[in-house]
PDB file of C-alpha atoms in Angstrom:
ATOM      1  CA  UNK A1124      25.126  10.562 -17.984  1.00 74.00           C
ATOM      2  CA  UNK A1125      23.346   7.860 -16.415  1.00 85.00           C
ATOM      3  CA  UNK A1126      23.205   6.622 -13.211  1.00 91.00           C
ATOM      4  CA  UNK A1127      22.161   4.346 -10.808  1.00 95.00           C
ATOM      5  CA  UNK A1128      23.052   4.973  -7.208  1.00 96.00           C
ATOM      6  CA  UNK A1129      22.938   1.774  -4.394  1.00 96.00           C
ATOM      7  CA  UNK A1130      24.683   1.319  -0.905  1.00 97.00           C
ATOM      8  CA  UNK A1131      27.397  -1.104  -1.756  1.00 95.00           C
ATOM      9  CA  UNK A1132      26.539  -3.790   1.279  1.00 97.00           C
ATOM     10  CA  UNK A1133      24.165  -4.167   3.831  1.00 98.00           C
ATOM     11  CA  UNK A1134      24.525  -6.056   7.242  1.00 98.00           C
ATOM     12  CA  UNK A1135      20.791  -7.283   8.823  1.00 98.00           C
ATOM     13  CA  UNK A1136      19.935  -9.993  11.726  1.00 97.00           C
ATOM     14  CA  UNK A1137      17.691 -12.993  10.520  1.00 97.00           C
ATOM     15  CA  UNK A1138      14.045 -12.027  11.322  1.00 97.00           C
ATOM     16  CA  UNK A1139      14.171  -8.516  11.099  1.00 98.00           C
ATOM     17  CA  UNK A1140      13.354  -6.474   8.310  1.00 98.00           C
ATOM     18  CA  UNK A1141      16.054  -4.187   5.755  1.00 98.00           C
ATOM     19  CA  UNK A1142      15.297  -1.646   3.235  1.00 98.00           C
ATOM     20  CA  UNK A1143      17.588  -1.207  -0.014  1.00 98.00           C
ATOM     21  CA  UNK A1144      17.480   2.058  -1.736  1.00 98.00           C
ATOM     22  CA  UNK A1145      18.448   2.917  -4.940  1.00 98.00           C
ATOM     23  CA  UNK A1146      18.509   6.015  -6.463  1.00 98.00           C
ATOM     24  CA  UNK A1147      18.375   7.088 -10.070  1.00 97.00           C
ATOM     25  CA  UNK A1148      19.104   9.546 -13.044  1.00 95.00           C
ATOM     26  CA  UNK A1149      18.233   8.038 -16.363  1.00 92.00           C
ATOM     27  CA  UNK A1150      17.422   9.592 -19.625  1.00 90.00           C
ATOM     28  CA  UNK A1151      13.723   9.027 -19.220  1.00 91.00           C
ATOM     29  CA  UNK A1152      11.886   6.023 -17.333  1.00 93.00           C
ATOM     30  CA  UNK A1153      10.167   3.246 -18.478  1.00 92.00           C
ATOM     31  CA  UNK A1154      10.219   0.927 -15.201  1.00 94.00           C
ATOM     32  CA  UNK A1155      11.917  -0.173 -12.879  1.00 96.00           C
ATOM     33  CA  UNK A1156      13.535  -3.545 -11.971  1.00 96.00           C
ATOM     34  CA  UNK A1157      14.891  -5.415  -8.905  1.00 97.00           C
ATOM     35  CA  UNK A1158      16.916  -8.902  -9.425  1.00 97.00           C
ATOM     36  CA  UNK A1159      18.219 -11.377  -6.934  1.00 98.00           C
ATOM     37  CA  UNK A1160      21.194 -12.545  -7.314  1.00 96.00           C
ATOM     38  CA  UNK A1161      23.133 -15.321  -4.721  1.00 96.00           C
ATOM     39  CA  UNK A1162      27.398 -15.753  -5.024  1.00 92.00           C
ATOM     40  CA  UNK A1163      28.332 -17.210  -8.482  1.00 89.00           C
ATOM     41  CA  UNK A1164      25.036 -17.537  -9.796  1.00 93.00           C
ATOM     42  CA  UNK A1165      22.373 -14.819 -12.653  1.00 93.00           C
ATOM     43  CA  UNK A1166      20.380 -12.887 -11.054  1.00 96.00           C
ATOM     44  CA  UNK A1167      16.707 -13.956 -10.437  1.00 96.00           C
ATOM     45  CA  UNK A1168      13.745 -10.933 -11.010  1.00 95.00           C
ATOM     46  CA  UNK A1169      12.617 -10.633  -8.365  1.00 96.00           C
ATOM     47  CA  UNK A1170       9.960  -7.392  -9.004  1.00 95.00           C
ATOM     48  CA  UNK A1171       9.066  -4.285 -11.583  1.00 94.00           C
ATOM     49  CA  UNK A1172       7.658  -1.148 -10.612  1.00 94.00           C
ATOM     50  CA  UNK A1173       6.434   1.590 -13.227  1.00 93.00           C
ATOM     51  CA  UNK A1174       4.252   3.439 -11.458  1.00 94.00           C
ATOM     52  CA  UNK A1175       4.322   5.083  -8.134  1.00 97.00           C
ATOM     53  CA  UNK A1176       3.288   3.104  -4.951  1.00 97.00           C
ATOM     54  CA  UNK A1177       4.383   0.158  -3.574  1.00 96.00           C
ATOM     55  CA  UNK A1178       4.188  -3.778  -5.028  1.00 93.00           C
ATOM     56  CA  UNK A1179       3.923  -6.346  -2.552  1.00 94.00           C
ATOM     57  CA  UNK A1180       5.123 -10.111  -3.428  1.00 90.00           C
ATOM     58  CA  UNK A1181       5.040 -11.796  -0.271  1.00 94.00           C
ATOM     59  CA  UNK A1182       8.004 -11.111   2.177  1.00 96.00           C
ATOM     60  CA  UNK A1183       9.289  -8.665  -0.377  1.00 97.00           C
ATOM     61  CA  UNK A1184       7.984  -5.284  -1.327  1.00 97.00           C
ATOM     62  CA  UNK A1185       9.139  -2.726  -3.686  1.00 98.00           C
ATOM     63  CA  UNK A1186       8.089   1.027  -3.610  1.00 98.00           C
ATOM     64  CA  UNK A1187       8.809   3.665  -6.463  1.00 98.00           C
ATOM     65  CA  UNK A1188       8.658   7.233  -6.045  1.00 97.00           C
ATOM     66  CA  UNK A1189       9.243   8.157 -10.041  1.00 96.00           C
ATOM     67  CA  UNK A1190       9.518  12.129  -8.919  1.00 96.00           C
ATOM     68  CA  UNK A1191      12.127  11.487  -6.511  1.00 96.00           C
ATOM     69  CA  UNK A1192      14.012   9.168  -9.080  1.00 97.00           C
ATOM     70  CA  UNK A1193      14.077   6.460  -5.945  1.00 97.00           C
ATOM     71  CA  UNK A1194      12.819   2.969  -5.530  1.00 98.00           C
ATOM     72  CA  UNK A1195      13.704   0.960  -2.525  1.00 98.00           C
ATOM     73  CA  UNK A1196      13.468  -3.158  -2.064  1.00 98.00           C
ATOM     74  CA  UNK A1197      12.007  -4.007   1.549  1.00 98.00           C
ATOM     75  CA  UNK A1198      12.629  -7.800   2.697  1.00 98.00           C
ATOM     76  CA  UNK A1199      10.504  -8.781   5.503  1.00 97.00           C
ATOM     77  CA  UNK A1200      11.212 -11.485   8.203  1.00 97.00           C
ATOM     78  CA  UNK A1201      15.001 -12.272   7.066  1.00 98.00           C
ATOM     79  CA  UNK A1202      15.975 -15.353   5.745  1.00 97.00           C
ATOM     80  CA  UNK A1203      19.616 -16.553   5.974  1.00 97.00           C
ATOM     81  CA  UNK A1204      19.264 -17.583   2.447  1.00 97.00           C
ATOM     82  CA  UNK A1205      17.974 -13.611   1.919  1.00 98.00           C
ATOM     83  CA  UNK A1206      21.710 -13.119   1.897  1.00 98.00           C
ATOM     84  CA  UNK A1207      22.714 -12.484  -1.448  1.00 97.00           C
ATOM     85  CA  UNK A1208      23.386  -8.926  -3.757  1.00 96.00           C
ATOM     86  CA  UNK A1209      20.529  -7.350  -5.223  1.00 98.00           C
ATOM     87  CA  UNK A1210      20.547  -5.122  -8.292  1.00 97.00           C
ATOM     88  CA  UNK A1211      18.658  -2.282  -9.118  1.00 97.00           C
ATOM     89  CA  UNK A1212      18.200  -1.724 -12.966  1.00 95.00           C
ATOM     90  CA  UNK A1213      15.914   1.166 -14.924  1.00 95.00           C
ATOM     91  CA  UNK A1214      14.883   1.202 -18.309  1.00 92.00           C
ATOM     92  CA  UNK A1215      15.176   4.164 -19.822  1.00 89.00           C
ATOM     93  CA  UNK A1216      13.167   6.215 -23.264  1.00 88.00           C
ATOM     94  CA  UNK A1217      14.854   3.997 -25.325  1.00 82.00           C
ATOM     95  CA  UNK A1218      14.006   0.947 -23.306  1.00 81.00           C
ATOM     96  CA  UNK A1219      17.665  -0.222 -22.034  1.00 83.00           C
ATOM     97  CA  UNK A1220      18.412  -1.307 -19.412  1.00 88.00           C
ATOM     98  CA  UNK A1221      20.889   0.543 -16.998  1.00 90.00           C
ATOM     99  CA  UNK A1222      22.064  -1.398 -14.089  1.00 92.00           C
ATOM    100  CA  UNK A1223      23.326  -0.529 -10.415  1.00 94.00           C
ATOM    101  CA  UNK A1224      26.120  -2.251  -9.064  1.00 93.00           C
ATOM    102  CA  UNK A1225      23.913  -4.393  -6.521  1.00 95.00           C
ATOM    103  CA  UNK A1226      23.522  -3.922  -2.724  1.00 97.00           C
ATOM    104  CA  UNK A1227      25.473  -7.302  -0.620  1.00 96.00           C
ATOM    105  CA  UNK A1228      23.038  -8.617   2.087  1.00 98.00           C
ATOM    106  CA  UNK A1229      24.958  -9.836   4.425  1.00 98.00           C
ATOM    107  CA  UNK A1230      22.274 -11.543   6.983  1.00 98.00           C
ATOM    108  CA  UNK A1231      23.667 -12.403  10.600  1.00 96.00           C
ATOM    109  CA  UNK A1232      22.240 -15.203  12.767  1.00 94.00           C
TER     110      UNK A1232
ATOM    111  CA  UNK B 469       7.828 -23.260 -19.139  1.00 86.00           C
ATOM    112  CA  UNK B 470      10.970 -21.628 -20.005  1.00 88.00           C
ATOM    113  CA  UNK B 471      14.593 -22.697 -19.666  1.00 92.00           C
ATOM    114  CA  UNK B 472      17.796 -21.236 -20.936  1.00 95.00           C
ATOM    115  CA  UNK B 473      21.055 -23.102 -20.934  1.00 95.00           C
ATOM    116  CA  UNK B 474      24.747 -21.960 -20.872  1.00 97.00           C
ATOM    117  CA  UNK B 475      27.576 -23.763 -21.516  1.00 94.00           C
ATOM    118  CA  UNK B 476      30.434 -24.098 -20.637  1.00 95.00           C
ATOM    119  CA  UNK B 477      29.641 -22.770 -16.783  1.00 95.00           C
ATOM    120  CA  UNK B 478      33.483 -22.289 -16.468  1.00 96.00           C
ATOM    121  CA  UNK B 479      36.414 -21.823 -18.753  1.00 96.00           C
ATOM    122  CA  UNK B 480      39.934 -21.083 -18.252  1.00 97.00           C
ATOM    123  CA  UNK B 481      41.697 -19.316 -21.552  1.00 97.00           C
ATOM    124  CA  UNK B 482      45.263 -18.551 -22.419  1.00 97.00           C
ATOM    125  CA  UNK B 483      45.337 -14.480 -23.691  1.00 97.00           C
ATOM    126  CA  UNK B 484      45.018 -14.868 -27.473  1.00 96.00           C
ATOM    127  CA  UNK B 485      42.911 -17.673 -27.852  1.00 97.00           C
ATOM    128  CA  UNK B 486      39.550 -17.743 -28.871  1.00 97.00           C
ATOM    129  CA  UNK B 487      35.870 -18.081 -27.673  1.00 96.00           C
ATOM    130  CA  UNK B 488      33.025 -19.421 -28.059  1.00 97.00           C
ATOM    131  CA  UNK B 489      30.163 -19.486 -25.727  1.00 97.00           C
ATOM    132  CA  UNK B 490      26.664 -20.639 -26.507  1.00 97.00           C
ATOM    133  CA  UNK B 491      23.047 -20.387 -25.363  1.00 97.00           C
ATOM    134  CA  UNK B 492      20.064 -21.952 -26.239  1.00 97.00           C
ATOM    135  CA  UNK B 493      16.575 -21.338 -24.978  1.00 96.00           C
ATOM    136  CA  UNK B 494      13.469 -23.960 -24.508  1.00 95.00           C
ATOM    137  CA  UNK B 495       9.886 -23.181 -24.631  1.00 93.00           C
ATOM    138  CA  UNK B 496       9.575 -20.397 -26.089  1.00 91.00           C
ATOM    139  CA  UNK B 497       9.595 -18.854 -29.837  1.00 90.00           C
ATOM    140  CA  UNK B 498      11.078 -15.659 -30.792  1.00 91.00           C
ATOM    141  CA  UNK B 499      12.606 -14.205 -27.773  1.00 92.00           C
ATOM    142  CA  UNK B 500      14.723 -11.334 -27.460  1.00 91.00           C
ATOM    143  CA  UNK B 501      18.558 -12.682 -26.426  1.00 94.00           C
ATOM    144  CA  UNK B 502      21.287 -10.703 -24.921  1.00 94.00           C
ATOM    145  CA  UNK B 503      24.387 -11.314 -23.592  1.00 96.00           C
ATOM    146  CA  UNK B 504      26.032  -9.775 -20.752  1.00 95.00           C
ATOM    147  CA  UNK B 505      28.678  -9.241 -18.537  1.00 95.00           C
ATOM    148  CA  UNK B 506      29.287  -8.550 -15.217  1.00 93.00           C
ATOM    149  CA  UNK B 507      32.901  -8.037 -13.612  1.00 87.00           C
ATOM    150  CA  UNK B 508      33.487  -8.244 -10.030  1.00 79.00           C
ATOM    151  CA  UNK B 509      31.682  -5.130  -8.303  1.00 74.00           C
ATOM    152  CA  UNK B 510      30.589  -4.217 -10.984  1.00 80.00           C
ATOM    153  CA  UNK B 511      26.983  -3.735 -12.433  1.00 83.00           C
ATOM    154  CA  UNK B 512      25.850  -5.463 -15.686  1.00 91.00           C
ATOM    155  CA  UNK B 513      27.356  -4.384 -19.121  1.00 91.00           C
ATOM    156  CA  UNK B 514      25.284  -5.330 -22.090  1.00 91.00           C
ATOM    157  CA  UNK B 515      26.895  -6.665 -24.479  1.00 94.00           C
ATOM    158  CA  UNK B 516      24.947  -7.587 -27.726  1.00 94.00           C
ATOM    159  CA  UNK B 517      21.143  -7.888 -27.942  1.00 91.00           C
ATOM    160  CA  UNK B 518      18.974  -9.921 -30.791  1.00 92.00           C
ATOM    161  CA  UNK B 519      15.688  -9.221 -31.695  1.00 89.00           C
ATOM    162  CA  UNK B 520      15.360 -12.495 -34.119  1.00 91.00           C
ATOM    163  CA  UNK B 521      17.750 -14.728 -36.210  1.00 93.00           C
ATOM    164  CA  UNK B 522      20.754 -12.805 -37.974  1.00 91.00           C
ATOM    165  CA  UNK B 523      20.075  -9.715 -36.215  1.00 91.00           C
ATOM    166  CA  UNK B 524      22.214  -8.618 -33.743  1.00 92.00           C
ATOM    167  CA  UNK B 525      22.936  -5.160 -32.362  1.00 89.00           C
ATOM    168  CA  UNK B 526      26.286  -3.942 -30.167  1.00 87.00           C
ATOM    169  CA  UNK B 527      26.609  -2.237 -27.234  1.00 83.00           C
ATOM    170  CA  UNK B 528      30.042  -1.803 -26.591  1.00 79.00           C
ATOM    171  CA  UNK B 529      32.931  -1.728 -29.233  1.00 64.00           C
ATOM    172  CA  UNK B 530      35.449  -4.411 -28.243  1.00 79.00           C
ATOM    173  CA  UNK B 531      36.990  -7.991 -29.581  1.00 89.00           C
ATOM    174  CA  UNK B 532      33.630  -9.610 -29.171  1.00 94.00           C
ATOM    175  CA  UNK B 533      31.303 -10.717 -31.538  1.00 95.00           C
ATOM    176  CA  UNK B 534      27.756 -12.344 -31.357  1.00 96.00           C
ATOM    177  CA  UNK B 535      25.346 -14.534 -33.896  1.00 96.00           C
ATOM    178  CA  UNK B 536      22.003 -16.085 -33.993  1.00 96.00           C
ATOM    179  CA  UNK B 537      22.338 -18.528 -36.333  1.00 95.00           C
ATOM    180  CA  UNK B 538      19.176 -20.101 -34.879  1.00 95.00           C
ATOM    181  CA  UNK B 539      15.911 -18.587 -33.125  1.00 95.00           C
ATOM    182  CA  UNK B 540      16.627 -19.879 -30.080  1.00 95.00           C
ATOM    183  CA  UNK B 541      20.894 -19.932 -29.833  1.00 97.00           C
ATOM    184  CA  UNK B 542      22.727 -16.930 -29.267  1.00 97.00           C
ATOM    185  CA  UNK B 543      26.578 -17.415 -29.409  1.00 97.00           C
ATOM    186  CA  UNK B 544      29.379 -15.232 -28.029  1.00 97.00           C
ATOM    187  CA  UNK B 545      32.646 -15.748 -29.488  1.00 96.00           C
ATOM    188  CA  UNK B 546      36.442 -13.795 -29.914  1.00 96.00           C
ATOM    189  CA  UNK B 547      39.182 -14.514 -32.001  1.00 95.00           C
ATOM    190  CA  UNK B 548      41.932 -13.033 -29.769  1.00 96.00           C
ATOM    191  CA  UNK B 549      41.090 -13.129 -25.827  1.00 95.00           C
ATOM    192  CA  UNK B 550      42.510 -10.198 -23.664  1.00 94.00           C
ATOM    193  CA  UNK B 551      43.099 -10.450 -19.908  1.00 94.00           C
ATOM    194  CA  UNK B 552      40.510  -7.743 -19.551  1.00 91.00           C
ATOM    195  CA  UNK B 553      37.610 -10.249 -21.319  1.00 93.00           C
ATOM    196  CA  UNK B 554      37.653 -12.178 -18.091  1.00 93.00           C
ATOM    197  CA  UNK B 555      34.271 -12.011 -15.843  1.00 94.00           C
ATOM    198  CA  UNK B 556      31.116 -13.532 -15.262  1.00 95.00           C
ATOM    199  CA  UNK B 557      28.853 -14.005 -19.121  1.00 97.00           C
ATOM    200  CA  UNK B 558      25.449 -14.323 -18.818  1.00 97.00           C
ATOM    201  CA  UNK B 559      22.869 -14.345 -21.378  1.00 98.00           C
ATOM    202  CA  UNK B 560      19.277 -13.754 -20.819  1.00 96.00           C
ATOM    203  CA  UNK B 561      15.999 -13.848 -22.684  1.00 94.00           C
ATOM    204  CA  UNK B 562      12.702 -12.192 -22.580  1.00 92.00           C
ATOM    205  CA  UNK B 563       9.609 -12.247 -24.637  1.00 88.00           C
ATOM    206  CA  UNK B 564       9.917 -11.307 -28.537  1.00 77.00           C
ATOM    207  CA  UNK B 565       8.887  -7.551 -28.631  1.00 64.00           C
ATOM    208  CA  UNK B 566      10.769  -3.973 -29.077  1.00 60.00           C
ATOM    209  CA  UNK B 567      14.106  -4.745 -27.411  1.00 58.00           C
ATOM    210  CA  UNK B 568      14.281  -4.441 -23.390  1.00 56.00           C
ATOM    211  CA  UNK B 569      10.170  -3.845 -23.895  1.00 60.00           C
ATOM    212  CA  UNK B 570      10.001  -7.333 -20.821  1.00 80.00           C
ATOM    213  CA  UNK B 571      11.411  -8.520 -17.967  1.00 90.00           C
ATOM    214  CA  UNK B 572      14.202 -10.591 -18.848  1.00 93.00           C
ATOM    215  CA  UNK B 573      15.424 -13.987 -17.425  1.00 94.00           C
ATOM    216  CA  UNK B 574      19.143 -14.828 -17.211  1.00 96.00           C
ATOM    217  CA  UNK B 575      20.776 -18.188 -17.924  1.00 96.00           C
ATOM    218  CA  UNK B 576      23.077 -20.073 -15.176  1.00 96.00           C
ATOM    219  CA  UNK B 577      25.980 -17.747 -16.901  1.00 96.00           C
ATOM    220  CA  UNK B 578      30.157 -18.702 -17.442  1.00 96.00           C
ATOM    221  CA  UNK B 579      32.818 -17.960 -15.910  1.00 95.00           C
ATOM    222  CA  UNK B 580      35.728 -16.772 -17.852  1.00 96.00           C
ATOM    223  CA  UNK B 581      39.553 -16.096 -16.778  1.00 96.00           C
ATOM    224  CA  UNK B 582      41.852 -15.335 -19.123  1.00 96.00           C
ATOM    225  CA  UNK B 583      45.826 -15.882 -18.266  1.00 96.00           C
TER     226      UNK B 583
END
């Protein structure tokens, strides 16, 4: 089956920096995605990776490592509005989408 | 630019009732709809996707039913609600093309309990 594997909620201290990993096994890969999404509202997109390396966008960055099957989200310089869940989702050979369950941020003043 | 509505952002339902929950998108021709949802620790469960007017594919088997009567309004509806229909609905968009082929946008979504 498919699968996408994330660490169910995260605890980080404004200003500092977290990492949120996901890991995945998919019936093929077509990219990856990473989504924002704050208490009771959709999810934002927040980055896609496809090939291996890392994207920057500002204080986020998002690496992909397609032979490992592992992607991680890196938020720099934490926010107190950084807290919010963020989702992990892969498209896979027949270009659907499958989705993690989403990492809580929990940031702490 | 783009915007995609939802309505209504919150309903409360008595089991066996129906549904009906719409969304329309502005500024953009053609796009690829799909409805989701998402329960409470859960990750997001496609639904029904639409690659243009009339067309409309199914993910998951279940007392739900979708239609594009127009290009840019995708409607989610039931005849009989279940307690297990309740969660968070949230329909999304993303350029016309070979289904999931972009990144897709989601609408402000609704939130359903069913009693």
């Amino acid at each position: 089956g498919q699968n996408i594997d994330q660490p169910t909620e995260m605890t980080a201290t404004e200003g500092a920096i977290v990492q949120i990993n996901c890991t995945y096994q998919t019936s093929g890969f077509n990219g990856l995605f990473w989504y924002q999404q704050h208490a009771g509202e959709a999810p934002t997109f927040l980055s896609y990776n496809v090939l291996d390396g890392l994207e920057e966008k500002g204080r986020f960055s998002s690496f992909l490592s397609r032979s490992k099957g592992y992607s991680y989200l890196l938020l720099k310089e934490l926010q107190m509005k950084d807290s919010a869940s963020y989702l992990c989702a892969v498209r896979d050979s027949n270009y659907q989408l499958i989705w993690g369950a989403g990492t809580k941020l929990i940031i702490k003043p | 630019s783009q915007t995609i509505h939802q309505w209504p952002a919150t309903l409360v339902q008595p089991v066996g009732s129906p549904l009906s929950l719409e969304c329309t998108v502005e500024g953009t021709s053609n796009p690829n709809l799909y409805w989701y949802r998402q329960a409470a620790g859960r990750g997001l469960q496609l639904l029904f996707y639409s690659v243009g007017i009339g067309q409309i594919s199914s993910e998951v088997p279940q007392n739900l039913s979708a239609s594009r009567p127009q290009d840019r309004q995708f409607i989610l509806s039931s005849k009989k609600l279940l307690l297990s229909d309740s969660g968070f609905y949230l329909c999304a968009w993303s350029k016309r093309g070979t289904h999931g082929s972009d990144t897709q946008y989601f609408g402000p979504g609704t939130r359903l309990t069913v009693l």
